Each structure stands twice: as structure tokens, then as C-alpha cells.
CSV table of C-alpha atoms in Angstrom, one decimal:
chain,number,residue,atom,x,y,z
A,1,GLY,CA,0.7,-16.1,-4.7
A,2,GLU,CA,-1.5,-13.0,-6.6
A,3,ASN,CA,0.7,-12.1,-9.0
A,4,VAL,CA,-1.0,-7.6,-10.1
A,5,GLU,CA,0.7,-5.7,-12.5
A,6,GLN,CA,0.1,-2.2,-14.0
A,7,HIS,CA,1.0,0.0,-16.0
A,8,PRO,CA,2.8,2.8,-16.6
A,9,SER,CA,4.9,3.4,-14.4
A,10,THR,CA,5.5,6.6,-15.1
A,11,LEU,CA,2.1,8.9,-16.9
A,12,SER,CA,2.6,12.7,-18.4
A,13,VAL,CA,-1.0,14.7,-18.9
A,14,GLN,CA,-1.2,18.1,-20.0
A,15,GLU,CA,-3.8,19.2,-17.8
A,16,GLY,CA,-7.8,19.1,-18.3
A,17,ASP,CA,-6.8,15.6,-20.1
A,18,SER,CA,-7.6,12.1,-19.1
A,19,ALA,CA,-5.6,10.1,-17.3
A,20,VAL,CA,-5.6,6.0,-17.4
A,21,ILE,CA,-3.2,3.2,-15.7
A,22,LYS,CA,-4.4,-0.4,-16.3
A,23,CYS,CA,-4.1,-3.4,-13.9
A,24,THR,CA,-3.8,-6.9,-14.4
A,25,TYR,CA,-4.4,-9.8,-11.6
A,26,SER,CA,-4.3,-14.2,-11.5
A,27,ASP,CA,-7.0,-15.4,-8.6
A,28,SER,CA,-9.8,-15.4,-11.1
A,29,ALA,CA,-11.7,-15.9,-7.1
A,30,SER,CA,-10.1,-11.6,-6.1
A,31,ASN,CA,-13.2,-10.6,-5.4
A,32,TYR,CA,-12.2,-6.4,-4.4
A,33,PHE,CA,-9.7,-4.2,-6.6
A,34,PRO,CA,-9.0,-0.8,-4.7
A,35,TRP,CA,-6.8,1.7,-6.1
A,36,TYR,CA,-4.8,4.1,-4.0
A,37,LYS,CA,-2.8,7.8,-4.3
A,38,GLN,CA,0.4,7.9,-2.5
A,39,GLU,CA,1.2,12.1,-2.1
A,40,LEU,CA,5.0,12.6,-1.7
A,41,GLY,CA,6.0,12.2,2.3
A,42,LYS,CA,2.8,10.7,2.8
A,43,GLY,CA,1.3,7.4,3.0
A,44,PRO,CA,-1.1,5.9,0.5
A,45,GLN,CA,-4.9,6.9,0.7
A,46,LEU,CA,-7.9,5.0,-0.4
A,47,ILE,CA,-9.9,6.7,-3.6
A,48,ILE,CA,-12.4,4.5,-5.3
A,49,ASP,CA,-12.9,1.1,-5.1
A,50,ILE,CA,-15.3,-1.7,-6.9
A,51,ARG,CA,-15.9,-5.6,-5.5
A,52,SER,CA,-16.6,-8.4,-8.4
A,53,ASN,CA,-20.4,-8.1,-9.0
A,54,VAL,CA,-19.9,-4.9,-10.5
A,55,GLY,CA,-17.6,-3.4,-13.8
A,56,GLU,CA,-17.3,0.5,-13.3
A,57,LYS,CA,-18.1,3.2,-10.2
A,58,LYS,CA,-17.6,6.7,-10.6
A,59,ASP,CA,-16.8,8.9,-7.6
A,60,GLN,CA,-16.8,12.6,-9.9
A,61,ARG,CA,-13.9,13.1,-11.9
A,62,ILE,CA,-12.6,9.6,-11.4
A,63,ALA,CA,-13.8,6.5,-12.6
A,64,VAL,CA,-12.6,2.2,-12.2
A,65,THR,CA,-13.4,-0.3,-14.7
A,66,LEU,CA,-13.5,-3.7,-14.0
A,67,ASN,CA,-13.0,-7.0,-17.0
A,68,LYS,CA,-13.3,-10.1,-13.9
A,69,THR,CA,-12.9,-12.0,-17.5
A,70,ALA,CA,-10.1,-10.5,-18.8
A,71,LYS,CA,-9.2,-10.0,-15.3
A,72,HIS,CA,-7.8,-6.6,-15.1
A,73,PHE,CA,-9.4,-3.3,-14.3
A,74,SER,CA,-8.6,0.1,-14.6
A,75,LEU,CA,-8.7,3.7,-13.5
A,76,HIS,CA,-9.6,6.5,-15.1
A,77,ILE,CA,-9.4,10.5,-14.5
A,78,THR,CA,-10.9,13.0,-16.3
A,79,GLU,CA,-10.6,16.7,-16.8
A,80,THR,CA,-7.2,16.5,-15.0
A,81,GLN,CA,-5.8,18.7,-12.2
A,82,PRO,CA,-2.6,19.7,-10.8
A,83,GLU,CA,-3.9,18.0,-7.7
A,84,ASP,CA,-3.7,14.9,-9.1
A,85,SER,CA,-0.2,14.5,-10.1
A,86,ALA,CA,1.3,11.5,-7.1
A,87,VAL,CA,2.2,8.0,-7.6
A,88,TYR,CA,-2.2,5.8,-7.9
A,89,PHE,CA,-1.5,1.7,-7.1
A,90,CYS,CA,-4.2,-0.7,-7.6
A,91,ALA,CA,-4.3,-4.0,-5.3
A,92,VAL,CA,-6.1,-6.3,-5.5
A,93,VAL,CA,-7.6,-8.3,-2.3
A,94,PRO,CA,-7.1,-12.3,-3.8
A,95,GLY,CA,-9.7,-15.2,-2.7
A,96,GLY,CA,-9.8,-16.1,0.9
A,97,ALA,CA,-6.5,-13.7,1.9
A,98,ASP,CA,-6.6,-11.4,4.1
A,99,GLY,CA,-5.1,-8.6,3.1
A,100,LEU,CA,-4.1,-6.8,-0.2
A,101,THR,CA,-1.4,-7.6,-3.0
A,102,PHE,CA,0.3,-4.0,-4.8
A,103,GLY,CA,1.1,-2.9,-8.2
A,104,LYS,CA,4.2,-1.9,-9.2
A,105,GLY,CA,2.6,2.3,-9.2
A,106,THR,CA,1.9,5.0,-11.3
A,107,HIS,CA,3.7,7.9,-11.2
A,108,LEU,CA,1.0,10.3,-12.3
A,109,ILE,CA,2.8,13.7,-13.7
A,110,ILE,CA,-0.1,16.8,-15.1
A,111,GLN,CA,1.8,19.3,-17.3
A,112,PRO,CA,0.5,23.1,-17.2
B,1,GLY,CA,-4.3,11.1,17.2
B,2,ALA,CA,-7.0,10.1,14.6
B,3,GLY,CA,-4.4,8.2,12.3
B,4,VAL,CA,-1.5,5.8,12.3
B,5,SER,CA,0.8,7.5,13.8
B,6,GLN,CA,3.9,5.8,12.7
B,7,SER,CA,7.3,6.9,14.9
B,8,PRO,CA,11.2,7.4,13.6
B,9,SER,CA,9.5,9.3,10.9
B,10,ASN,CA,13.6,8.8,9.5
B,11,LYS,CA,16.1,6.8,10.4
B,12,VAL,CA,19.4,6.7,9.4
B,13,THR,CA,21.8,3.8,11.0
B,14,GLU,CA,24.5,2.6,10.6
B,15,LYS,CA,24.9,-1.0,8.6
B,16,GLY,CA,24.7,-4.5,11.6
B,17,LYS,CA,22.7,-2.5,14.0
B,18,ASP,CA,19.9,-3.0,15.2
B,19,VAL,CA,16.3,-0.8,14.8
B,20,GLU,CA,12.8,-0.8,16.2
B,21,LEU,CA,9.9,0.7,14.2
B,22,ARG,CA,7.2,1.5,15.5
B,23,CYS,CA,3.2,1.7,14.4
B,24,ASP,CA,0.2,3.0,17.0
B,25,PRO,CA,-3.0,1.8,14.9
B,26,ILE,CA,-6.4,4.0,14.6
B,27,SER,CA,-7.8,2.7,18.2
B,28,GLY,CA,-10.3,0.2,17.8
B,29,HIS,CA,-8.9,-1.2,14.4
B,30,THR,CA,-7.7,-4.3,15.4
B,31,ALA,CA,-6.3,-5.6,12.2
B,32,LEU,CA,-2.8,-4.5,11.5
B,33,TYR,CA,0.6,-4.7,8.8
B,34,TRP,CA,2.9,-3.7,7.7
B,35,TYR,CA,4.4,-3.1,4.4
B,36,ARG,CA,7.2,-2.2,2.7
B,37,GLN,CA,8.4,0.7,0.0
B,38,SER,CA,11.4,0.7,-1.3
B,39,LEU,CA,12.8,2.9,-3.4
B,40,GLY,CA,10.4,3.2,-7.2
B,41,GLN,CA,9.1,0.1,-6.3
B,42,GLY,CA,5.4,-0.6,-4.7
B,43,LEU,CA,3.8,-1.9,-1.4
B,44,GLU,CA,5.6,-5.7,-0.9
B,45,PHE,CA,3.7,-6.9,2.1
B,46,LEU,CA,5.6,-8.0,5.2
B,47,ILE,CA,3.6,-8.9,8.3
B,48,TYR,CA,-0.4,-8.9,9.3
B,49,PHE,CA,-2.1,-8.6,13.1
B,50,GLN,CA,-5.3,-10.2,14.1
B,51,GLY,CA,-6.8,-9.2,17.5
B,52,ASN,CA,-5.3,-11.7,18.8
B,53,SER,CA,-4.6,-14.5,16.4
B,54,ALA,CA,-1.4,-15.6,15.4
B,55,PRO,CA,0.1,-13.4,13.1
B,56,ASP,CA,0.7,-13.9,9.4
B,57,LYS,CA,4.5,-13.4,9.0
B,58,SER,CA,5.1,-14.8,5.4
B,59,GLY,CA,6.5,-11.1,4.3
B,60,LEU,CA,9.0,-10.9,5.8
B,61,PRO,CA,11.8,-11.4,4.3
B,62,SER,CA,14.8,-13.1,6.8
B,63,ASP,CA,14.6,-13.9,9.8
B,64,ARG,CA,16.5,-10.7,10.7
B,65,PHE,CA,13.0,-9.1,10.4
B,66,SER,CA,10.8,-10.2,13.6
B,67,ALA,CA,7.4,-8.0,14.5
B,68,GLU,CA,5.0,-8.4,17.5
B,69,ARG,CA,2.1,-6.8,18.5
B,70,THR,CA,1.3,-5.8,22.3
B,71,GLY,CA,-1.7,-5.6,24.1
B,72,GLY,CA,-3.6,-5.7,20.3
B,73,SER,CA,-2.4,-2.4,19.4
B,74,VAL,CA,0.4,-0.6,18.8
B,75,SER,CA,3.1,-2.7,17.9
B,76,THR,CA,7.0,-3.0,16.8
B,77,LEU,CA,9.3,-4.1,14.0
B,78,THR,CA,12.7,-5.1,14.7
B,79,ILE,CA,15.5,-5.2,12.4
B,80,GLN,CA,18.0,-7.4,13.8
B,81,ARG,CA,22.2,-6.9,12.3
B,82,THR,CA,20.3,-4.4,9.6
B,83,GLN,CA,22.0,-4.3,6.2
B,84,GLN,CA,21.7,-1.9,3.0
B,85,GLU,CA,19.4,-3.3,0.6
B,86,ASP,CA,17.3,-2.9,4.3
B,87,SER,CA,17.2,0.6,3.7
B,88,ALA,CA,13.4,1.8,2.2
B,89,VAL,CA,10.3,3.6,3.6
B,90,TYR,CA,8.4,1.4,6.0
B,91,LEU,CA,4.7,1.5,5.9
B,92,CYS,CA,1.7,0.5,9.0
B,93,ALA,CA,-1.5,0.3,8.1
B,94,SER,CA,-4.9,-0.1,10.5
B,95,THR,CA,-8.4,-2.0,9.1
B,96,ARG,CA,-11.3,-2.5,11.6
B,97,ASN,CA,-11.5,-6.3,11.3
B,98,ARG,CA,-9.5,-8.0,9.0
B,99,TYR,CA,-9.7,-6.5,5.8
B,100,THR,CA,-13.0,-4.7,5.3
B,101,GLY,CA,-12.4,-2.4,2.7
B,102,GLU,CA,-10.0,1.0,3.7
B,103,LEU,CA,-6.5,-0.1,5.2
B,104,PHE,CA,-5.6,3.4,7.3
B,105,PHE,CA,-1.6,3.9,6.2
B,106,GLY,CA,0.3,6.2,8.9
B,107,GLU,CA,3.4,8.3,6.9
B,108,GLY,CA,5.8,5.7,7.0
B,109,SER,CA,9.4,5.8,8.6
B,110,ARG,CA,12.0,6.5,6.6
B,111,LEU,CA,14.8,3.8,7.7
B,112,THR,CA,18.6,4.3,5.5
B,113,VAL,CA,21.1,2.0,6.6
B,114,LEU,CA,24.9,3.1,5.7
């Protein structure tokens, strides 16, 4: 089955700095790569996604990059703010599958 | 309501008891997923329902776990003879039709087995 590795497990950055979270996957047929944000006591919520036919996608302070050859993708958050503090999960839809395989999550802490 | 609704939000039970967790998906969403989130861990897939098709049960960890979805809407996850290692947050998610994009998650049911 698909194997998704996510790093780091915890990331602490100063407010205003950038944060980068990375994921690797194993199934080369995977074709959809979303990122979810989970705030304390809530369910995860989609924040950005990318499909296999593009290499980068940006939405305001958030961007995702995809390298299909190397089978890795990354989440970039610029100008971090206190409300960015949360757990972030990458996910992959393996080729032919109907569901997501999630990484283990990154706890992002924004230091004031 | 407009979102995925789960109940109970918190459940404390004694080892060996059975528990039922309920999920009410977004109206019109035919695909429904159950995930388990243990402390500090990622999201572990349990089971997937799509319309009237046979569910994908490949993620259920043991035969103590079962789930059903009545009338293509509400789903119930049942854990029989609960064990301490079953303690986790159980998350339900729905999407419109198979996996076409965004999963909408409920806030989860936190299960504590004493």
C-alpha cells in the first residue's frame, strides 16, 4: 500500500517567518495531494491541494510544490501568524484508490 | 446542520463494554469515511462507504470493529468488547461522490476506555 512520510513532526517558528513541511510518498501512480489543517478540538480542514499535472500552486500565504520524479511535495507558509498554529497533515490519493492516505502530521507552533 | 455531525463528542467507557459512535454526513454526500486518530498519531483509515456498494472494510483493525450505513446517510461505528488501546478520536468524513476532492470532517468522537 501507499506509504506517506511527513517531516518534521514538530516545527516552531517565529511569527512572520516562513514554515516548510515536507512529505514523501511511495506510489508513483498517486495523482492528488491535499494538505489539511487541524485546530485543537476540530476535525481536519482542507487548506490547499495540488494535482499531478502541475508543479506548484499558491493561495495567498500558502503554497504547495510537487516533485513527481522524486515523489515528494511540500507545504510552504509565508509571513506566519499566530492563527497558523495547528497540526498539518499531508495526504495522498494512491492510483486507483478511493480514499486518502495521511501522513502522521506536523505540529506547527508560531512563537510571538 | 450544514456540516458533518458526530455524536457523542466524548465517551468514557469501561473495558469490555460495547460502544456506538454516530455520524450524520452532509446531505447529498454519497461517500462516507471513518478514520481513527490516536494521541500524537496521524489519521488511520478504518472503513469507506460509497452509495449502495459494499463497503471497503480493509482498515478495520479487528473483528470487534464494525460499521453500517443505513439508507445511504447516517453511519454507526460499533466497537465491541472495548480495550484500552481503542482509546482515540474517531473522525467521520464525507464527500459528494467517491473521492473527487475535499473531504469534510466532523469534529470527532473522543473515546476513552478505562
